[in-house]
Short mmCIF file of C-alpha atoms and ligand atoms in Angstrom, two decimals:
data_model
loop_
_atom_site.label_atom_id
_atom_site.label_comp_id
_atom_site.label_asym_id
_atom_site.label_seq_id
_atom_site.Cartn_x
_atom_site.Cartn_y
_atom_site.Cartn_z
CA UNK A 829 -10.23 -21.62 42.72
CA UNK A 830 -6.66 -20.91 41.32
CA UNK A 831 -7.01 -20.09 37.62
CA UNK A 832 -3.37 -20.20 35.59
CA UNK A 833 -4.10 -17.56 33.69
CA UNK A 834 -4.49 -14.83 36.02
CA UNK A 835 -0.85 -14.94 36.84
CA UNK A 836 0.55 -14.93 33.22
CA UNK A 837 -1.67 -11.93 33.02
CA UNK A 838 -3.97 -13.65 30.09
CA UNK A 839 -7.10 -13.42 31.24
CA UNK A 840 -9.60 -15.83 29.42
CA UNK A 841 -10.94 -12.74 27.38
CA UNK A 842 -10.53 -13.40 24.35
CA UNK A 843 -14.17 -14.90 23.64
CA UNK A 844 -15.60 -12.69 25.07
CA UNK A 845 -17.64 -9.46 23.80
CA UNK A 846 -18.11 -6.04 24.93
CA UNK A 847 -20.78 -3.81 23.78
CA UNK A 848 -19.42 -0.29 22.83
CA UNK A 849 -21.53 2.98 22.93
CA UNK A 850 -20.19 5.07 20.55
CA UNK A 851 -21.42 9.20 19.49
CA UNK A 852 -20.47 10.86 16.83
CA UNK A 853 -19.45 8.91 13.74
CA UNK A 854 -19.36 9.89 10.42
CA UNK A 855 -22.11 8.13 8.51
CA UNK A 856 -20.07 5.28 7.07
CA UNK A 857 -16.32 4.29 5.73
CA UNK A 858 -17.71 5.81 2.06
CA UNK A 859 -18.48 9.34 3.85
CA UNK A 860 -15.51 9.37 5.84
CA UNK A 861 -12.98 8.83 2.47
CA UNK A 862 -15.08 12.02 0.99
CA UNK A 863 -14.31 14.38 4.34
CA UNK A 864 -18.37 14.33 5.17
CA UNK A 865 -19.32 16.21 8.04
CA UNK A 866 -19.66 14.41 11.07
CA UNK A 867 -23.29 13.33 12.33
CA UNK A 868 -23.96 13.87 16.12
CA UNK A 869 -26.95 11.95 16.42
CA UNK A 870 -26.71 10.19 19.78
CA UNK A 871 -25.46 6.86 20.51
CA UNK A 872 -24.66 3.81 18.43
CA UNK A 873 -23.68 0.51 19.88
CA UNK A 874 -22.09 -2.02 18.81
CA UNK A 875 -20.77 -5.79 20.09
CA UNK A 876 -17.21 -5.88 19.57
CA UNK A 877 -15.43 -9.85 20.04
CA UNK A 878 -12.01 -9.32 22.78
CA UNK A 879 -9.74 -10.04 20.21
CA UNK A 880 -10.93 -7.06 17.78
CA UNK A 881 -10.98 -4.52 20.21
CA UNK A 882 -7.95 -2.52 19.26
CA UNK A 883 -8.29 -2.90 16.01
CA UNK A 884 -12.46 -1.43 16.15
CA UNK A 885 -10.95 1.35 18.09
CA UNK A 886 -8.72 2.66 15.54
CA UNK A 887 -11.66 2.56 13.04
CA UNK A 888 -13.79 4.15 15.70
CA UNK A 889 -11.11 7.28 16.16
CA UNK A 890 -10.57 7.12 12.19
CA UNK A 891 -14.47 7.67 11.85
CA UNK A 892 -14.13 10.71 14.21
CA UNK A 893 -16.22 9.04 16.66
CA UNK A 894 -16.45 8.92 20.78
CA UNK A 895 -16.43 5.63 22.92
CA UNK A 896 -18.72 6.73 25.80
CA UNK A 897 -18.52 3.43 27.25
CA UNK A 898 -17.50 -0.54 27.29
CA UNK A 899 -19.59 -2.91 28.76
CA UNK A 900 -19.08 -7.14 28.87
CA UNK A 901 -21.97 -8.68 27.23
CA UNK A 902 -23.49 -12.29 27.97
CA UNK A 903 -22.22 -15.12 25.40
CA UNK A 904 -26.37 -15.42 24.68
CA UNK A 905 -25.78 -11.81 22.27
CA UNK A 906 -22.07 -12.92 21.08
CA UNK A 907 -23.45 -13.98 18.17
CA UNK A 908 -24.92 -10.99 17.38
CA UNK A 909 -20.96 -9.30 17.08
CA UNK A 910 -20.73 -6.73 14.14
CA UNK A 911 -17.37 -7.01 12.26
CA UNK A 912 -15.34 -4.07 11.09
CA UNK A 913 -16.06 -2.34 9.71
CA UNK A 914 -18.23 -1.27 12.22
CA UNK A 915 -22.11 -2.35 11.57
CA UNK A 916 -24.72 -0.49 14.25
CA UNK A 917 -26.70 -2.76 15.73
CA UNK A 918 -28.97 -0.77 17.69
CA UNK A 919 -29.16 3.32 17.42
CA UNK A 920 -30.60 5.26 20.39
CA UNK A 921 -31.80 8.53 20.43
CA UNK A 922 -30.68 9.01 24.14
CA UNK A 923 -27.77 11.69 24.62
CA UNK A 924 -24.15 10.28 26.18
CA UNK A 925 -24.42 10.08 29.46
CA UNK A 926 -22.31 12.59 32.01
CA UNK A 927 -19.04 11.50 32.70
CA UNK A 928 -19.21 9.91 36.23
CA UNK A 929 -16.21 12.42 37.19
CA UNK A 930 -16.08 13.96 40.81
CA UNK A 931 -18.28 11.66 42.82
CA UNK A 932 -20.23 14.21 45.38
CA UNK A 933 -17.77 13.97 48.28
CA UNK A 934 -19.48 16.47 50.84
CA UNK A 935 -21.02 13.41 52.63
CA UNK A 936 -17.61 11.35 53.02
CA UNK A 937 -16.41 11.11 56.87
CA UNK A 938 -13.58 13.12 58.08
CA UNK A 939 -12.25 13.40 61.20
CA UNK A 940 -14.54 12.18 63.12
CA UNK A 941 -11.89 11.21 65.48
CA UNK A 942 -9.04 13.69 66.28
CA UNK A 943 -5.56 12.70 67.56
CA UNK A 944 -6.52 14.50 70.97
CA UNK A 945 -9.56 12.63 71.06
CA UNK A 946 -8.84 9.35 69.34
CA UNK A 947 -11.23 6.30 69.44
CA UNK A 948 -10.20 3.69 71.23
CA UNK A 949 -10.87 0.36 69.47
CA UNK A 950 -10.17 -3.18 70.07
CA UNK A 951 -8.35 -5.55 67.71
CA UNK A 952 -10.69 -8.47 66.66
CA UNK A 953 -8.31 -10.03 64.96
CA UNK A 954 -4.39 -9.93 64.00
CA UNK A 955 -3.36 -12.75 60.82
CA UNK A 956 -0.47 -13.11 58.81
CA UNK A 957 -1.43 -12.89 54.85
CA UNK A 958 2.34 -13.53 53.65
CA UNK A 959 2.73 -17.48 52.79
CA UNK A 960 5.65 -19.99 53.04
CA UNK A 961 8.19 -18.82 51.26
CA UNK A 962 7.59 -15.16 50.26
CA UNK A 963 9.34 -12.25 51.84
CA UNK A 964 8.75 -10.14 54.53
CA UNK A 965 5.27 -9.87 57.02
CA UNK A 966 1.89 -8.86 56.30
CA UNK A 967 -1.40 -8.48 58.39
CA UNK A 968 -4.91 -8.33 57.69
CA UNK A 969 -6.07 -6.63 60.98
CA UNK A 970 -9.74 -6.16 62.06
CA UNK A 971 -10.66 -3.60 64.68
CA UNK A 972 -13.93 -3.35 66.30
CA UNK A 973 -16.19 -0.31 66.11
CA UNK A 974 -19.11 -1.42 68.22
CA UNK A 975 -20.21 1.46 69.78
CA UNK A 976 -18.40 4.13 68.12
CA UNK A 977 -19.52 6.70 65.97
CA UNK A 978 -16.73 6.04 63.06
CA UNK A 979 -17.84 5.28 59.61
CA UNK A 980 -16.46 5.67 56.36
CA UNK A 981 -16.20 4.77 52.74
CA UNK A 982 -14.14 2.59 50.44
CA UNK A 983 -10.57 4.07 49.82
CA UNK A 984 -10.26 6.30 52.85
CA UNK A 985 -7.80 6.06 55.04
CA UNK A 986 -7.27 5.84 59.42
CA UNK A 987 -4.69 7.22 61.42
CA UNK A 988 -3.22 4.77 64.36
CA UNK A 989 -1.27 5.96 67.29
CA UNK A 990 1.35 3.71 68.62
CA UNK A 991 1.37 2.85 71.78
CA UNK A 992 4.45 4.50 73.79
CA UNK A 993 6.89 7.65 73.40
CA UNK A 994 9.47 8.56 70.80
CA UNK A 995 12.94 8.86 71.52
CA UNK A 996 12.40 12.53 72.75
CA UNK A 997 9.92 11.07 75.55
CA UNK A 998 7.23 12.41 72.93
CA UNK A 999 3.99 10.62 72.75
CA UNK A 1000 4.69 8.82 68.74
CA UNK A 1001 2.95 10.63 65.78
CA UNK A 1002 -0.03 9.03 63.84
CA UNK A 1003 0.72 7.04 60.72
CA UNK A 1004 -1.71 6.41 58.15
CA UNK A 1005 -3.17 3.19 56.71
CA UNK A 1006 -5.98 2.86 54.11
CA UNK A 1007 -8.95 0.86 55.06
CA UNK A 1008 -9.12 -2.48 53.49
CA UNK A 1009 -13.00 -3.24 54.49
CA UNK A 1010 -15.73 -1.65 53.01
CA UNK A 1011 -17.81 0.87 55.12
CA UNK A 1012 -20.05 -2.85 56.12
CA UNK A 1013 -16.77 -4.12 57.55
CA UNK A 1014 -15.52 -7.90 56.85
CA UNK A 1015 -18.34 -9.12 58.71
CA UNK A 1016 -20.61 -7.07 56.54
CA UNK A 1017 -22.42 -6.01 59.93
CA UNK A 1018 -21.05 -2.04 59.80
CA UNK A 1019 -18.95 -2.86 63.33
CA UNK A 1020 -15.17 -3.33 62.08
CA UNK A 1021 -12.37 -2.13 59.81
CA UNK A 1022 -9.87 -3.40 58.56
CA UNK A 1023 -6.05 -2.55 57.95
CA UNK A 1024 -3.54 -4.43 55.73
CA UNK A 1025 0.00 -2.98 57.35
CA UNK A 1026 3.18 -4.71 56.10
CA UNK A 1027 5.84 -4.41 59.00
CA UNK A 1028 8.61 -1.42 57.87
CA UNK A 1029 12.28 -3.37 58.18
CA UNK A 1030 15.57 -2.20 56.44
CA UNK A 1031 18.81 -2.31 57.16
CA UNK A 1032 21.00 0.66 58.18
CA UNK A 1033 23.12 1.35 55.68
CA UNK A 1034 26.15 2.69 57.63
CA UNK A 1035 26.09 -0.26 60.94
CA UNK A 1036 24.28 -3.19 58.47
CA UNK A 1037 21.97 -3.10 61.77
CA UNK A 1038 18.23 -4.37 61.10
CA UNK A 1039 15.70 -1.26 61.97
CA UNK A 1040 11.54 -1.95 62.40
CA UNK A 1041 9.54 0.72 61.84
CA UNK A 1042 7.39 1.69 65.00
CA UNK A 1043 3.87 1.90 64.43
CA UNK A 1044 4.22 -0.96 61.74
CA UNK A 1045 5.93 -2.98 64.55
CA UNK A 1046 3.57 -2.40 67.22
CA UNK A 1047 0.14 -3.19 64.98
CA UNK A 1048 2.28 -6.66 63.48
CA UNK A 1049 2.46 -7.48 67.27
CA UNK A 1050 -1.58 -6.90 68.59
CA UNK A 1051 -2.91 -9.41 70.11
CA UNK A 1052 -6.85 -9.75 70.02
CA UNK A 1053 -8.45 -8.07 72.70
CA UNK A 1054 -5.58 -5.32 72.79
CA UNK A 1055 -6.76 -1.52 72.31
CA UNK A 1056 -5.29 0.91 69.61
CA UNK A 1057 -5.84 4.40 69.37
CA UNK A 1058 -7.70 5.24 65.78
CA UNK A 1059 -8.17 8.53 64.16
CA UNK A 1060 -9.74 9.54 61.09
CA UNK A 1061 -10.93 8.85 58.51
CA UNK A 1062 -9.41 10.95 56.20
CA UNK A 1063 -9.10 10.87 52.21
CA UNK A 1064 -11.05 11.75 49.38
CA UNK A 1065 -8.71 10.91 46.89
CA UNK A 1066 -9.65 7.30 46.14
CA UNK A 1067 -13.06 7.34 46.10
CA UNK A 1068 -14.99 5.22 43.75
CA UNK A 1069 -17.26 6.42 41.74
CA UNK A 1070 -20.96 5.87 41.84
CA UNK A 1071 -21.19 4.64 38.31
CA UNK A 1072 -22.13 1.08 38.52
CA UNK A 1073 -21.11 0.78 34.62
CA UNK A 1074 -17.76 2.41 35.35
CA UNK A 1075 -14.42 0.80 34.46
CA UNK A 1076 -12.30 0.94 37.40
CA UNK A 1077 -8.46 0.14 36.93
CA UNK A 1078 -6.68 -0.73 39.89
CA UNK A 1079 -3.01 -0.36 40.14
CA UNK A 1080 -1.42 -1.64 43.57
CA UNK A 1081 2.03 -2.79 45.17
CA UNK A 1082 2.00 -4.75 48.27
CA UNK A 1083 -0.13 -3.12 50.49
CA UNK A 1084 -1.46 -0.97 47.95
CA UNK A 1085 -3.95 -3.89 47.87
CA UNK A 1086 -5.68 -2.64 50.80
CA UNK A 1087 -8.16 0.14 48.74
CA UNK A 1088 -8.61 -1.93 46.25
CA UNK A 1089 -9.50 -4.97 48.30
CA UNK A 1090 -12.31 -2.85 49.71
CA UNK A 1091 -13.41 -1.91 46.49
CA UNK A 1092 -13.91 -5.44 45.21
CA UNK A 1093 -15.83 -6.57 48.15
CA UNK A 1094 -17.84 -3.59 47.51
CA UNK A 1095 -17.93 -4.58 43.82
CA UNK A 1096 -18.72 -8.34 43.97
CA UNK A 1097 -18.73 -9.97 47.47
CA UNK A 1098 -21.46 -7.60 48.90
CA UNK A 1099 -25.22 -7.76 47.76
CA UNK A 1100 -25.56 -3.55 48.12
CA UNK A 1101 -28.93 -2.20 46.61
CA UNK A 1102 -27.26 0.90 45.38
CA UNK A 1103 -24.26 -0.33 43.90
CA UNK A 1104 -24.91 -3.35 41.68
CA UNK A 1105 -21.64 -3.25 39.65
CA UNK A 1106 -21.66 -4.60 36.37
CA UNK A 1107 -18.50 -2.71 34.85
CA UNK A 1108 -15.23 -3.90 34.00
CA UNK A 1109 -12.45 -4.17 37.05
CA UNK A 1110 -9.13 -4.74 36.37
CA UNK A 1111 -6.95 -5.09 38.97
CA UNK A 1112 -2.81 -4.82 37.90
CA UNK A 1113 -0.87 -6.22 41.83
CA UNK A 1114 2.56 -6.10 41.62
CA UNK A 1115 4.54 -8.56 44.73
CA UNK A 1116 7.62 -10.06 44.64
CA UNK A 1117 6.80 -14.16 44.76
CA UNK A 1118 3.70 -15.74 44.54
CA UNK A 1119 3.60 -16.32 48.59
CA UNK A 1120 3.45 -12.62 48.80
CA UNK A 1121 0.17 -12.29 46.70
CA UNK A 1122 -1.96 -10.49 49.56
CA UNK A 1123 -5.70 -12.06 49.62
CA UNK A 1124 -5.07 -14.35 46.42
CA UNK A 1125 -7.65 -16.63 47.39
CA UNK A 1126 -10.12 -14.18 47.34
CA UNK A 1127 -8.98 -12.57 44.14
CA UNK A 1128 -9.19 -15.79 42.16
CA UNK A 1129 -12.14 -16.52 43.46
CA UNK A 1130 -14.05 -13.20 42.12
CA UNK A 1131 -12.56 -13.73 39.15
CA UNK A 1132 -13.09 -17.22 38.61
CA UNK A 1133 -16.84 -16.44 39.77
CA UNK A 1134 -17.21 -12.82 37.30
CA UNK A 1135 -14.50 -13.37 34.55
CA UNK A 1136 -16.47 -11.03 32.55
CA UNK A 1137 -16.23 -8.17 34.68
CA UNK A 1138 -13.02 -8.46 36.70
CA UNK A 1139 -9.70 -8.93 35.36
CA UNK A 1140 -6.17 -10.22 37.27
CA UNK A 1141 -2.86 -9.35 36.17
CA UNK A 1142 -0.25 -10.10 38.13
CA UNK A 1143 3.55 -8.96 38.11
CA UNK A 1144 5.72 -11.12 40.43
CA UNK A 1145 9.03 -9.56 39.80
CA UNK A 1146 10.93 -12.13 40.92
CA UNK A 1147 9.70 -15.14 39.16
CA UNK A 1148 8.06 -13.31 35.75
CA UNK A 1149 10.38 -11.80 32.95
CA UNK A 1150 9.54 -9.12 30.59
CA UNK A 1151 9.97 -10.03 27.06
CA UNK A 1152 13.77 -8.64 27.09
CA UNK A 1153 14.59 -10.73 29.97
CA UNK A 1154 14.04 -8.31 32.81
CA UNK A 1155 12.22 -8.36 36.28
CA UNK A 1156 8.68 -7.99 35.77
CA UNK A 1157 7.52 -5.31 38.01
CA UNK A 1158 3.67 -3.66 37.97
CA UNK A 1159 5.31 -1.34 34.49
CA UNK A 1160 6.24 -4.09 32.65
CA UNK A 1161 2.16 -5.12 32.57
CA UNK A 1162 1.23 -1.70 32.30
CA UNK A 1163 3.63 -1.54 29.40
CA UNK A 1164 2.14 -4.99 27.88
CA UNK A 1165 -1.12 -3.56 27.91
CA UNK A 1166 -0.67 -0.02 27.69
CA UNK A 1167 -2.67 0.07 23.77
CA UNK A 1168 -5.55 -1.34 25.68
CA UNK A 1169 -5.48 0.65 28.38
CA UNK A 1170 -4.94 3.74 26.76
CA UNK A 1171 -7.84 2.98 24.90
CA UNK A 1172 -9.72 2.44 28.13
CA UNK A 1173 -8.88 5.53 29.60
CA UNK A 1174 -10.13 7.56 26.17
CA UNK A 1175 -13.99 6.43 27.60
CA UNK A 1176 -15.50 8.95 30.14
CA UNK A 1177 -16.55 6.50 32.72
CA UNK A 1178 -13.30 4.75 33.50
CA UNK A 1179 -11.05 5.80 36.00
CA UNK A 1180 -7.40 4.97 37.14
CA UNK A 1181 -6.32 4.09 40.74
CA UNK A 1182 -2.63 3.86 41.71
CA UNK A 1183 -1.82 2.55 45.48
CA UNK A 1184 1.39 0.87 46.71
CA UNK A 1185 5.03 2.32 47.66
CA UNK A 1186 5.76 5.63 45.79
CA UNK A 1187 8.46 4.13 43.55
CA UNK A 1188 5.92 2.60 41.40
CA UNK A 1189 4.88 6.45 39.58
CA UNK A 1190 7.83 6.35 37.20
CA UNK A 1191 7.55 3.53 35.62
CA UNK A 1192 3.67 3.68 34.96
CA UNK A 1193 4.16 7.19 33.89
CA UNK A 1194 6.75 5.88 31.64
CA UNK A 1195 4.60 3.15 30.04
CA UNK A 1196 1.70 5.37 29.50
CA UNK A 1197 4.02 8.14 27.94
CA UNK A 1198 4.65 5.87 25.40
CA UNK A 1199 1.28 4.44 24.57
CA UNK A 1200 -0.27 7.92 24.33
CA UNK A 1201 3.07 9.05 21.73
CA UNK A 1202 2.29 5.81 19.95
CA UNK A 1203 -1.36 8.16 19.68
CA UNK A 1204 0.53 11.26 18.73
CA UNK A 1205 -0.30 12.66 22.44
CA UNK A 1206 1.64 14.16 25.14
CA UNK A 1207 1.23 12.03 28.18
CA UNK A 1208 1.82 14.78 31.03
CA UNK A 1209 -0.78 17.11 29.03
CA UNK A 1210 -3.22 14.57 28.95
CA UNK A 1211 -2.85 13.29 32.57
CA UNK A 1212 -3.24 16.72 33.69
CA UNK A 1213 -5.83 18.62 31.32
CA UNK A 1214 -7.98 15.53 30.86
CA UNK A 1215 -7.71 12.50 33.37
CA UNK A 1216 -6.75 14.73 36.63
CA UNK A 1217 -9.29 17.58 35.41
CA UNK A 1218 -11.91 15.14 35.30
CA UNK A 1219 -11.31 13.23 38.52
CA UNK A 1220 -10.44 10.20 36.83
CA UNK A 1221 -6.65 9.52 37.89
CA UNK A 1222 -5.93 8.59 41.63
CA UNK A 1223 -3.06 7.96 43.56
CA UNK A 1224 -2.18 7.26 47.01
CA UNK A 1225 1.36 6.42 47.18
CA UNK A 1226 3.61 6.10 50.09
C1 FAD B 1799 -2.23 7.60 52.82
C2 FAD B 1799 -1.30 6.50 53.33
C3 FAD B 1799 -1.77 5.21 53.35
C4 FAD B 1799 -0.93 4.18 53.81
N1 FAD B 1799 -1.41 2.90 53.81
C5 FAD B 1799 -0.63 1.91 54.24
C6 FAD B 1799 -1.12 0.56 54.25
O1 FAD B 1799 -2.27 0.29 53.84
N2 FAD B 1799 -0.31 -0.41 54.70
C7 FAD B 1799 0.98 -0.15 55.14
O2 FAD B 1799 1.67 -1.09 55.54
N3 FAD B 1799 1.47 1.11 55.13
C8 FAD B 1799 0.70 2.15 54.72
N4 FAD B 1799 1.18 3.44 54.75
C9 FAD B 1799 2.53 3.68 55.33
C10 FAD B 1799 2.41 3.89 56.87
O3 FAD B 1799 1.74 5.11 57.12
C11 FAD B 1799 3.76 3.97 57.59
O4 FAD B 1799 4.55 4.94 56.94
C12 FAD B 1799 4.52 2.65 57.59
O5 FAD B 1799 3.78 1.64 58.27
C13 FAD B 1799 5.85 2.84 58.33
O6 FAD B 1799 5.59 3.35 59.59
P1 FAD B 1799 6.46 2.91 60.87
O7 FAD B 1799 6.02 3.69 62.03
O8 FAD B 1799 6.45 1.44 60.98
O9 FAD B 1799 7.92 3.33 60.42
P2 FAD B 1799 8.79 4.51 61.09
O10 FAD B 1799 9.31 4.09 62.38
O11 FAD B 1799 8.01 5.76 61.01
O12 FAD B 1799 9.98 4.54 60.05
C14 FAD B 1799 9.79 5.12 58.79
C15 FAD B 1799 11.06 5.84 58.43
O13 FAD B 1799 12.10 4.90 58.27
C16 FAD B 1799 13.01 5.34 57.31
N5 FAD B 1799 13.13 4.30 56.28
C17 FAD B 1799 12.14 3.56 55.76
N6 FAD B 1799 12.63 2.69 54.87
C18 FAD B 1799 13.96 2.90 54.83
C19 FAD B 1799 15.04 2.33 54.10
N7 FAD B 1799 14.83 1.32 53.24
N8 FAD B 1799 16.30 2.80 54.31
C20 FAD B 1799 16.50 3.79 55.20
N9 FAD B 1799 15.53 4.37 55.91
C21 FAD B 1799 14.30 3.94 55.73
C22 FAD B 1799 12.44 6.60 56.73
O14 FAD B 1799 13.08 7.68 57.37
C23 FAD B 1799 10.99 6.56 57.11
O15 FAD B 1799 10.43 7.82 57.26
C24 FAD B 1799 0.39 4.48 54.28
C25 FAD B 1799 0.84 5.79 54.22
C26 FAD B 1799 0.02 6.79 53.77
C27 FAD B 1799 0.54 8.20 53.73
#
């Protein structure tokens, strides 16, 4: 169902409330005005309405205390909300838990097919995702892998080898694409993957003549039936993590979609006895008209089914303004809710995923540098001694 709100970026949270688990405080706004030490007693919690998020997480910080984690609550507790100042409304004894961090990757896939020994699949299916009226082509691909001994996990990656020679008579190099299935496949039977490859076309700049890229080319044009050489998979990079509680932030671009896709099937279409998520998604996708919103359907419809755990934000750069009037690419939403997220990315369990055409770094960087100075931190020193030590910032650009 199409829900309004998801493309202005206002998500329909503002009646809702998240429980916070917080360590430690200092015992209360009296103590902290007299410098008291700080008590490190285990965890606190407490229900926090949407709209009073930002403003409980300044107290929080002021009180020298540590958000360990944000969960959506059910409107049955709402009423129970403290106000700030803060009011604990239940104190555990049990210690914060680990930071989800590196996920163990020593069981991922890799290579299991080689470019000298590729697998040789056949294409199930071959459909356009781009709609009347937006720009450029886009296919969801599914390949079958009845038979064959590749698996893998949400946010790798496959190789493909194009069919003919390069202009050197050269058989053509593998390019990568990231898998937009989960490891059960769109069929949720573990016998397909799935690609999401947007056909490479530009002009050249000195004879104005229209180039296609090859491999991008040659998958746009499979029919079913046809058979593709497949290598991989490769990528531990954007891995989720195992943390069903975890808050995963998803940052694409066009195809960037594809990992993220995978994730949310993983996350909400999928029934999987090991990963029942019930953390907070939010999913930033950045295209250039509405047509060109890859899988909308599906989007809206997880988040008109879990509004309390998945969030949409759109930026469609050439319809949506920024406040000053300008295009409003994947930044400017970053930059509308960089307080917020900056706040999200304080809590050990939430992690960052970037995905999409490599131009997009900059201008995230950029947005963040600025929320973490408005926090009297330096941006680069905390990406790289905090969210990259910890295995909690991810990109895959190309
Ligand atoms: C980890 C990873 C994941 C990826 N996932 C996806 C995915 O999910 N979906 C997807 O569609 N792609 C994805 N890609 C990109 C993909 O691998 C290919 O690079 C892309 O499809 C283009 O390949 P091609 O063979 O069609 O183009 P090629 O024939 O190889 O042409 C590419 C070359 O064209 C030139 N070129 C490109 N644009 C311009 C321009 N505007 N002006 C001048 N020259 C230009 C450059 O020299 C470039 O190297 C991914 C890449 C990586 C590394």
């Amino acid at each position: 169902m199409f829900n309004s709100s998801a493309v202005t970026g206002n998500t329909g949270f503002g009646n809702r409330i998240f429980r916070y688990e917080v360590v430690g405080l200092r015992q209360s706004n009296e103590s902290d005005k007299s410098d008291y030490a700080i008590r490190r007693s285990g965890s606190v919690f407490y229900n926090v309405p949407y709209a009073r998020m930002n403003q409980f997480m300044q107290e929080i910080s002021r009180l020298g205390g540590k958000i360990i984690s944000i969960l959506p609550i059910t409107a049955e507790t709402a009423a129970q909300a403290s106000v700030i100042p803060p009011t604990p409304i239940v104190e555990a004894a049990t210690p914060a838990p680990e930071p989800t961090a590196k996920k163990a990757k020593a069981d991922v896939p890799v290579n299991t097919y080689r470019p000298n020994n590729p697998l040789i699949s056949k294409v199930i299916s071959n459909e356009e995702l781009v709609r009347e009226g937006g720009e450029g082509t886009v296919k969801h691909i599914v390949f079958d892998l009845e038979g064959s001994d590749l698996t893998y996990v949400e946010g790798q990656s496959i190789g493909i080898i194009p069919a003919g020679t390069d202009d050197k008579g050269k058989p053509h190099k593998l390019r990568l694409y990231s898998i937009a299935s989960t490891r059960h496949g769109d069929r949720v039977d573990d016998k397909t993957i799935s690609l999401c490859v947007r056909q490479l076309e530009y002009k050249n700049k000195e004879t104005g003549e229209k180039v296609y890229g090859v491999c991008s080319s040659y998958l746009n044009q499979l029919q079913p039936g046809d058979e593709v050489k497949i290598t991989g998979p490769v990528g531990k990079e954007m891995l989720l993590p195992d943390d069903p509680t975890a808050t995963i932030v998803m940052m694409g671009t066009g195809t960037g979609i594809a990992p993220f896709r995978a994730y949310l099937w993983r996350m909400f279409k999928e029934n999987n006895p090991d990963y029942q998520f019930k953390g907070l998604a939010w999913l930033f996708f950045g295209v250039a008209y509405t047509p060109n919103i890859l899988y909308k359907e599906e989007l809206e419809e997880i988040q008109a089914k879990y509004p309390d755990n998945f969030r949409l934000t759109y930026a469609i750069s050439r319809e949506q303004k920024t406040a000053d009037g300008g295009k409003m690419y994947i930044q400017g939403r970053i930059a509308e809710h960089a307080d917020e997220l900056w706040n999200l990315i304080q809590q050990k369990n939430t992690h960052v995923y970037m995905c999409g055409l490599k131009g997009m770094e900059p201008g995230i960087d950029e947005a963040m540098t600025q929320a973490a100075a408005k926090n009297g931190v330096d941006w680069t020193e905390f990406l790289k001694g905090t969210l990259k030590k910890e295995g909690r910032w991810h990109v895959e650009t190309y």
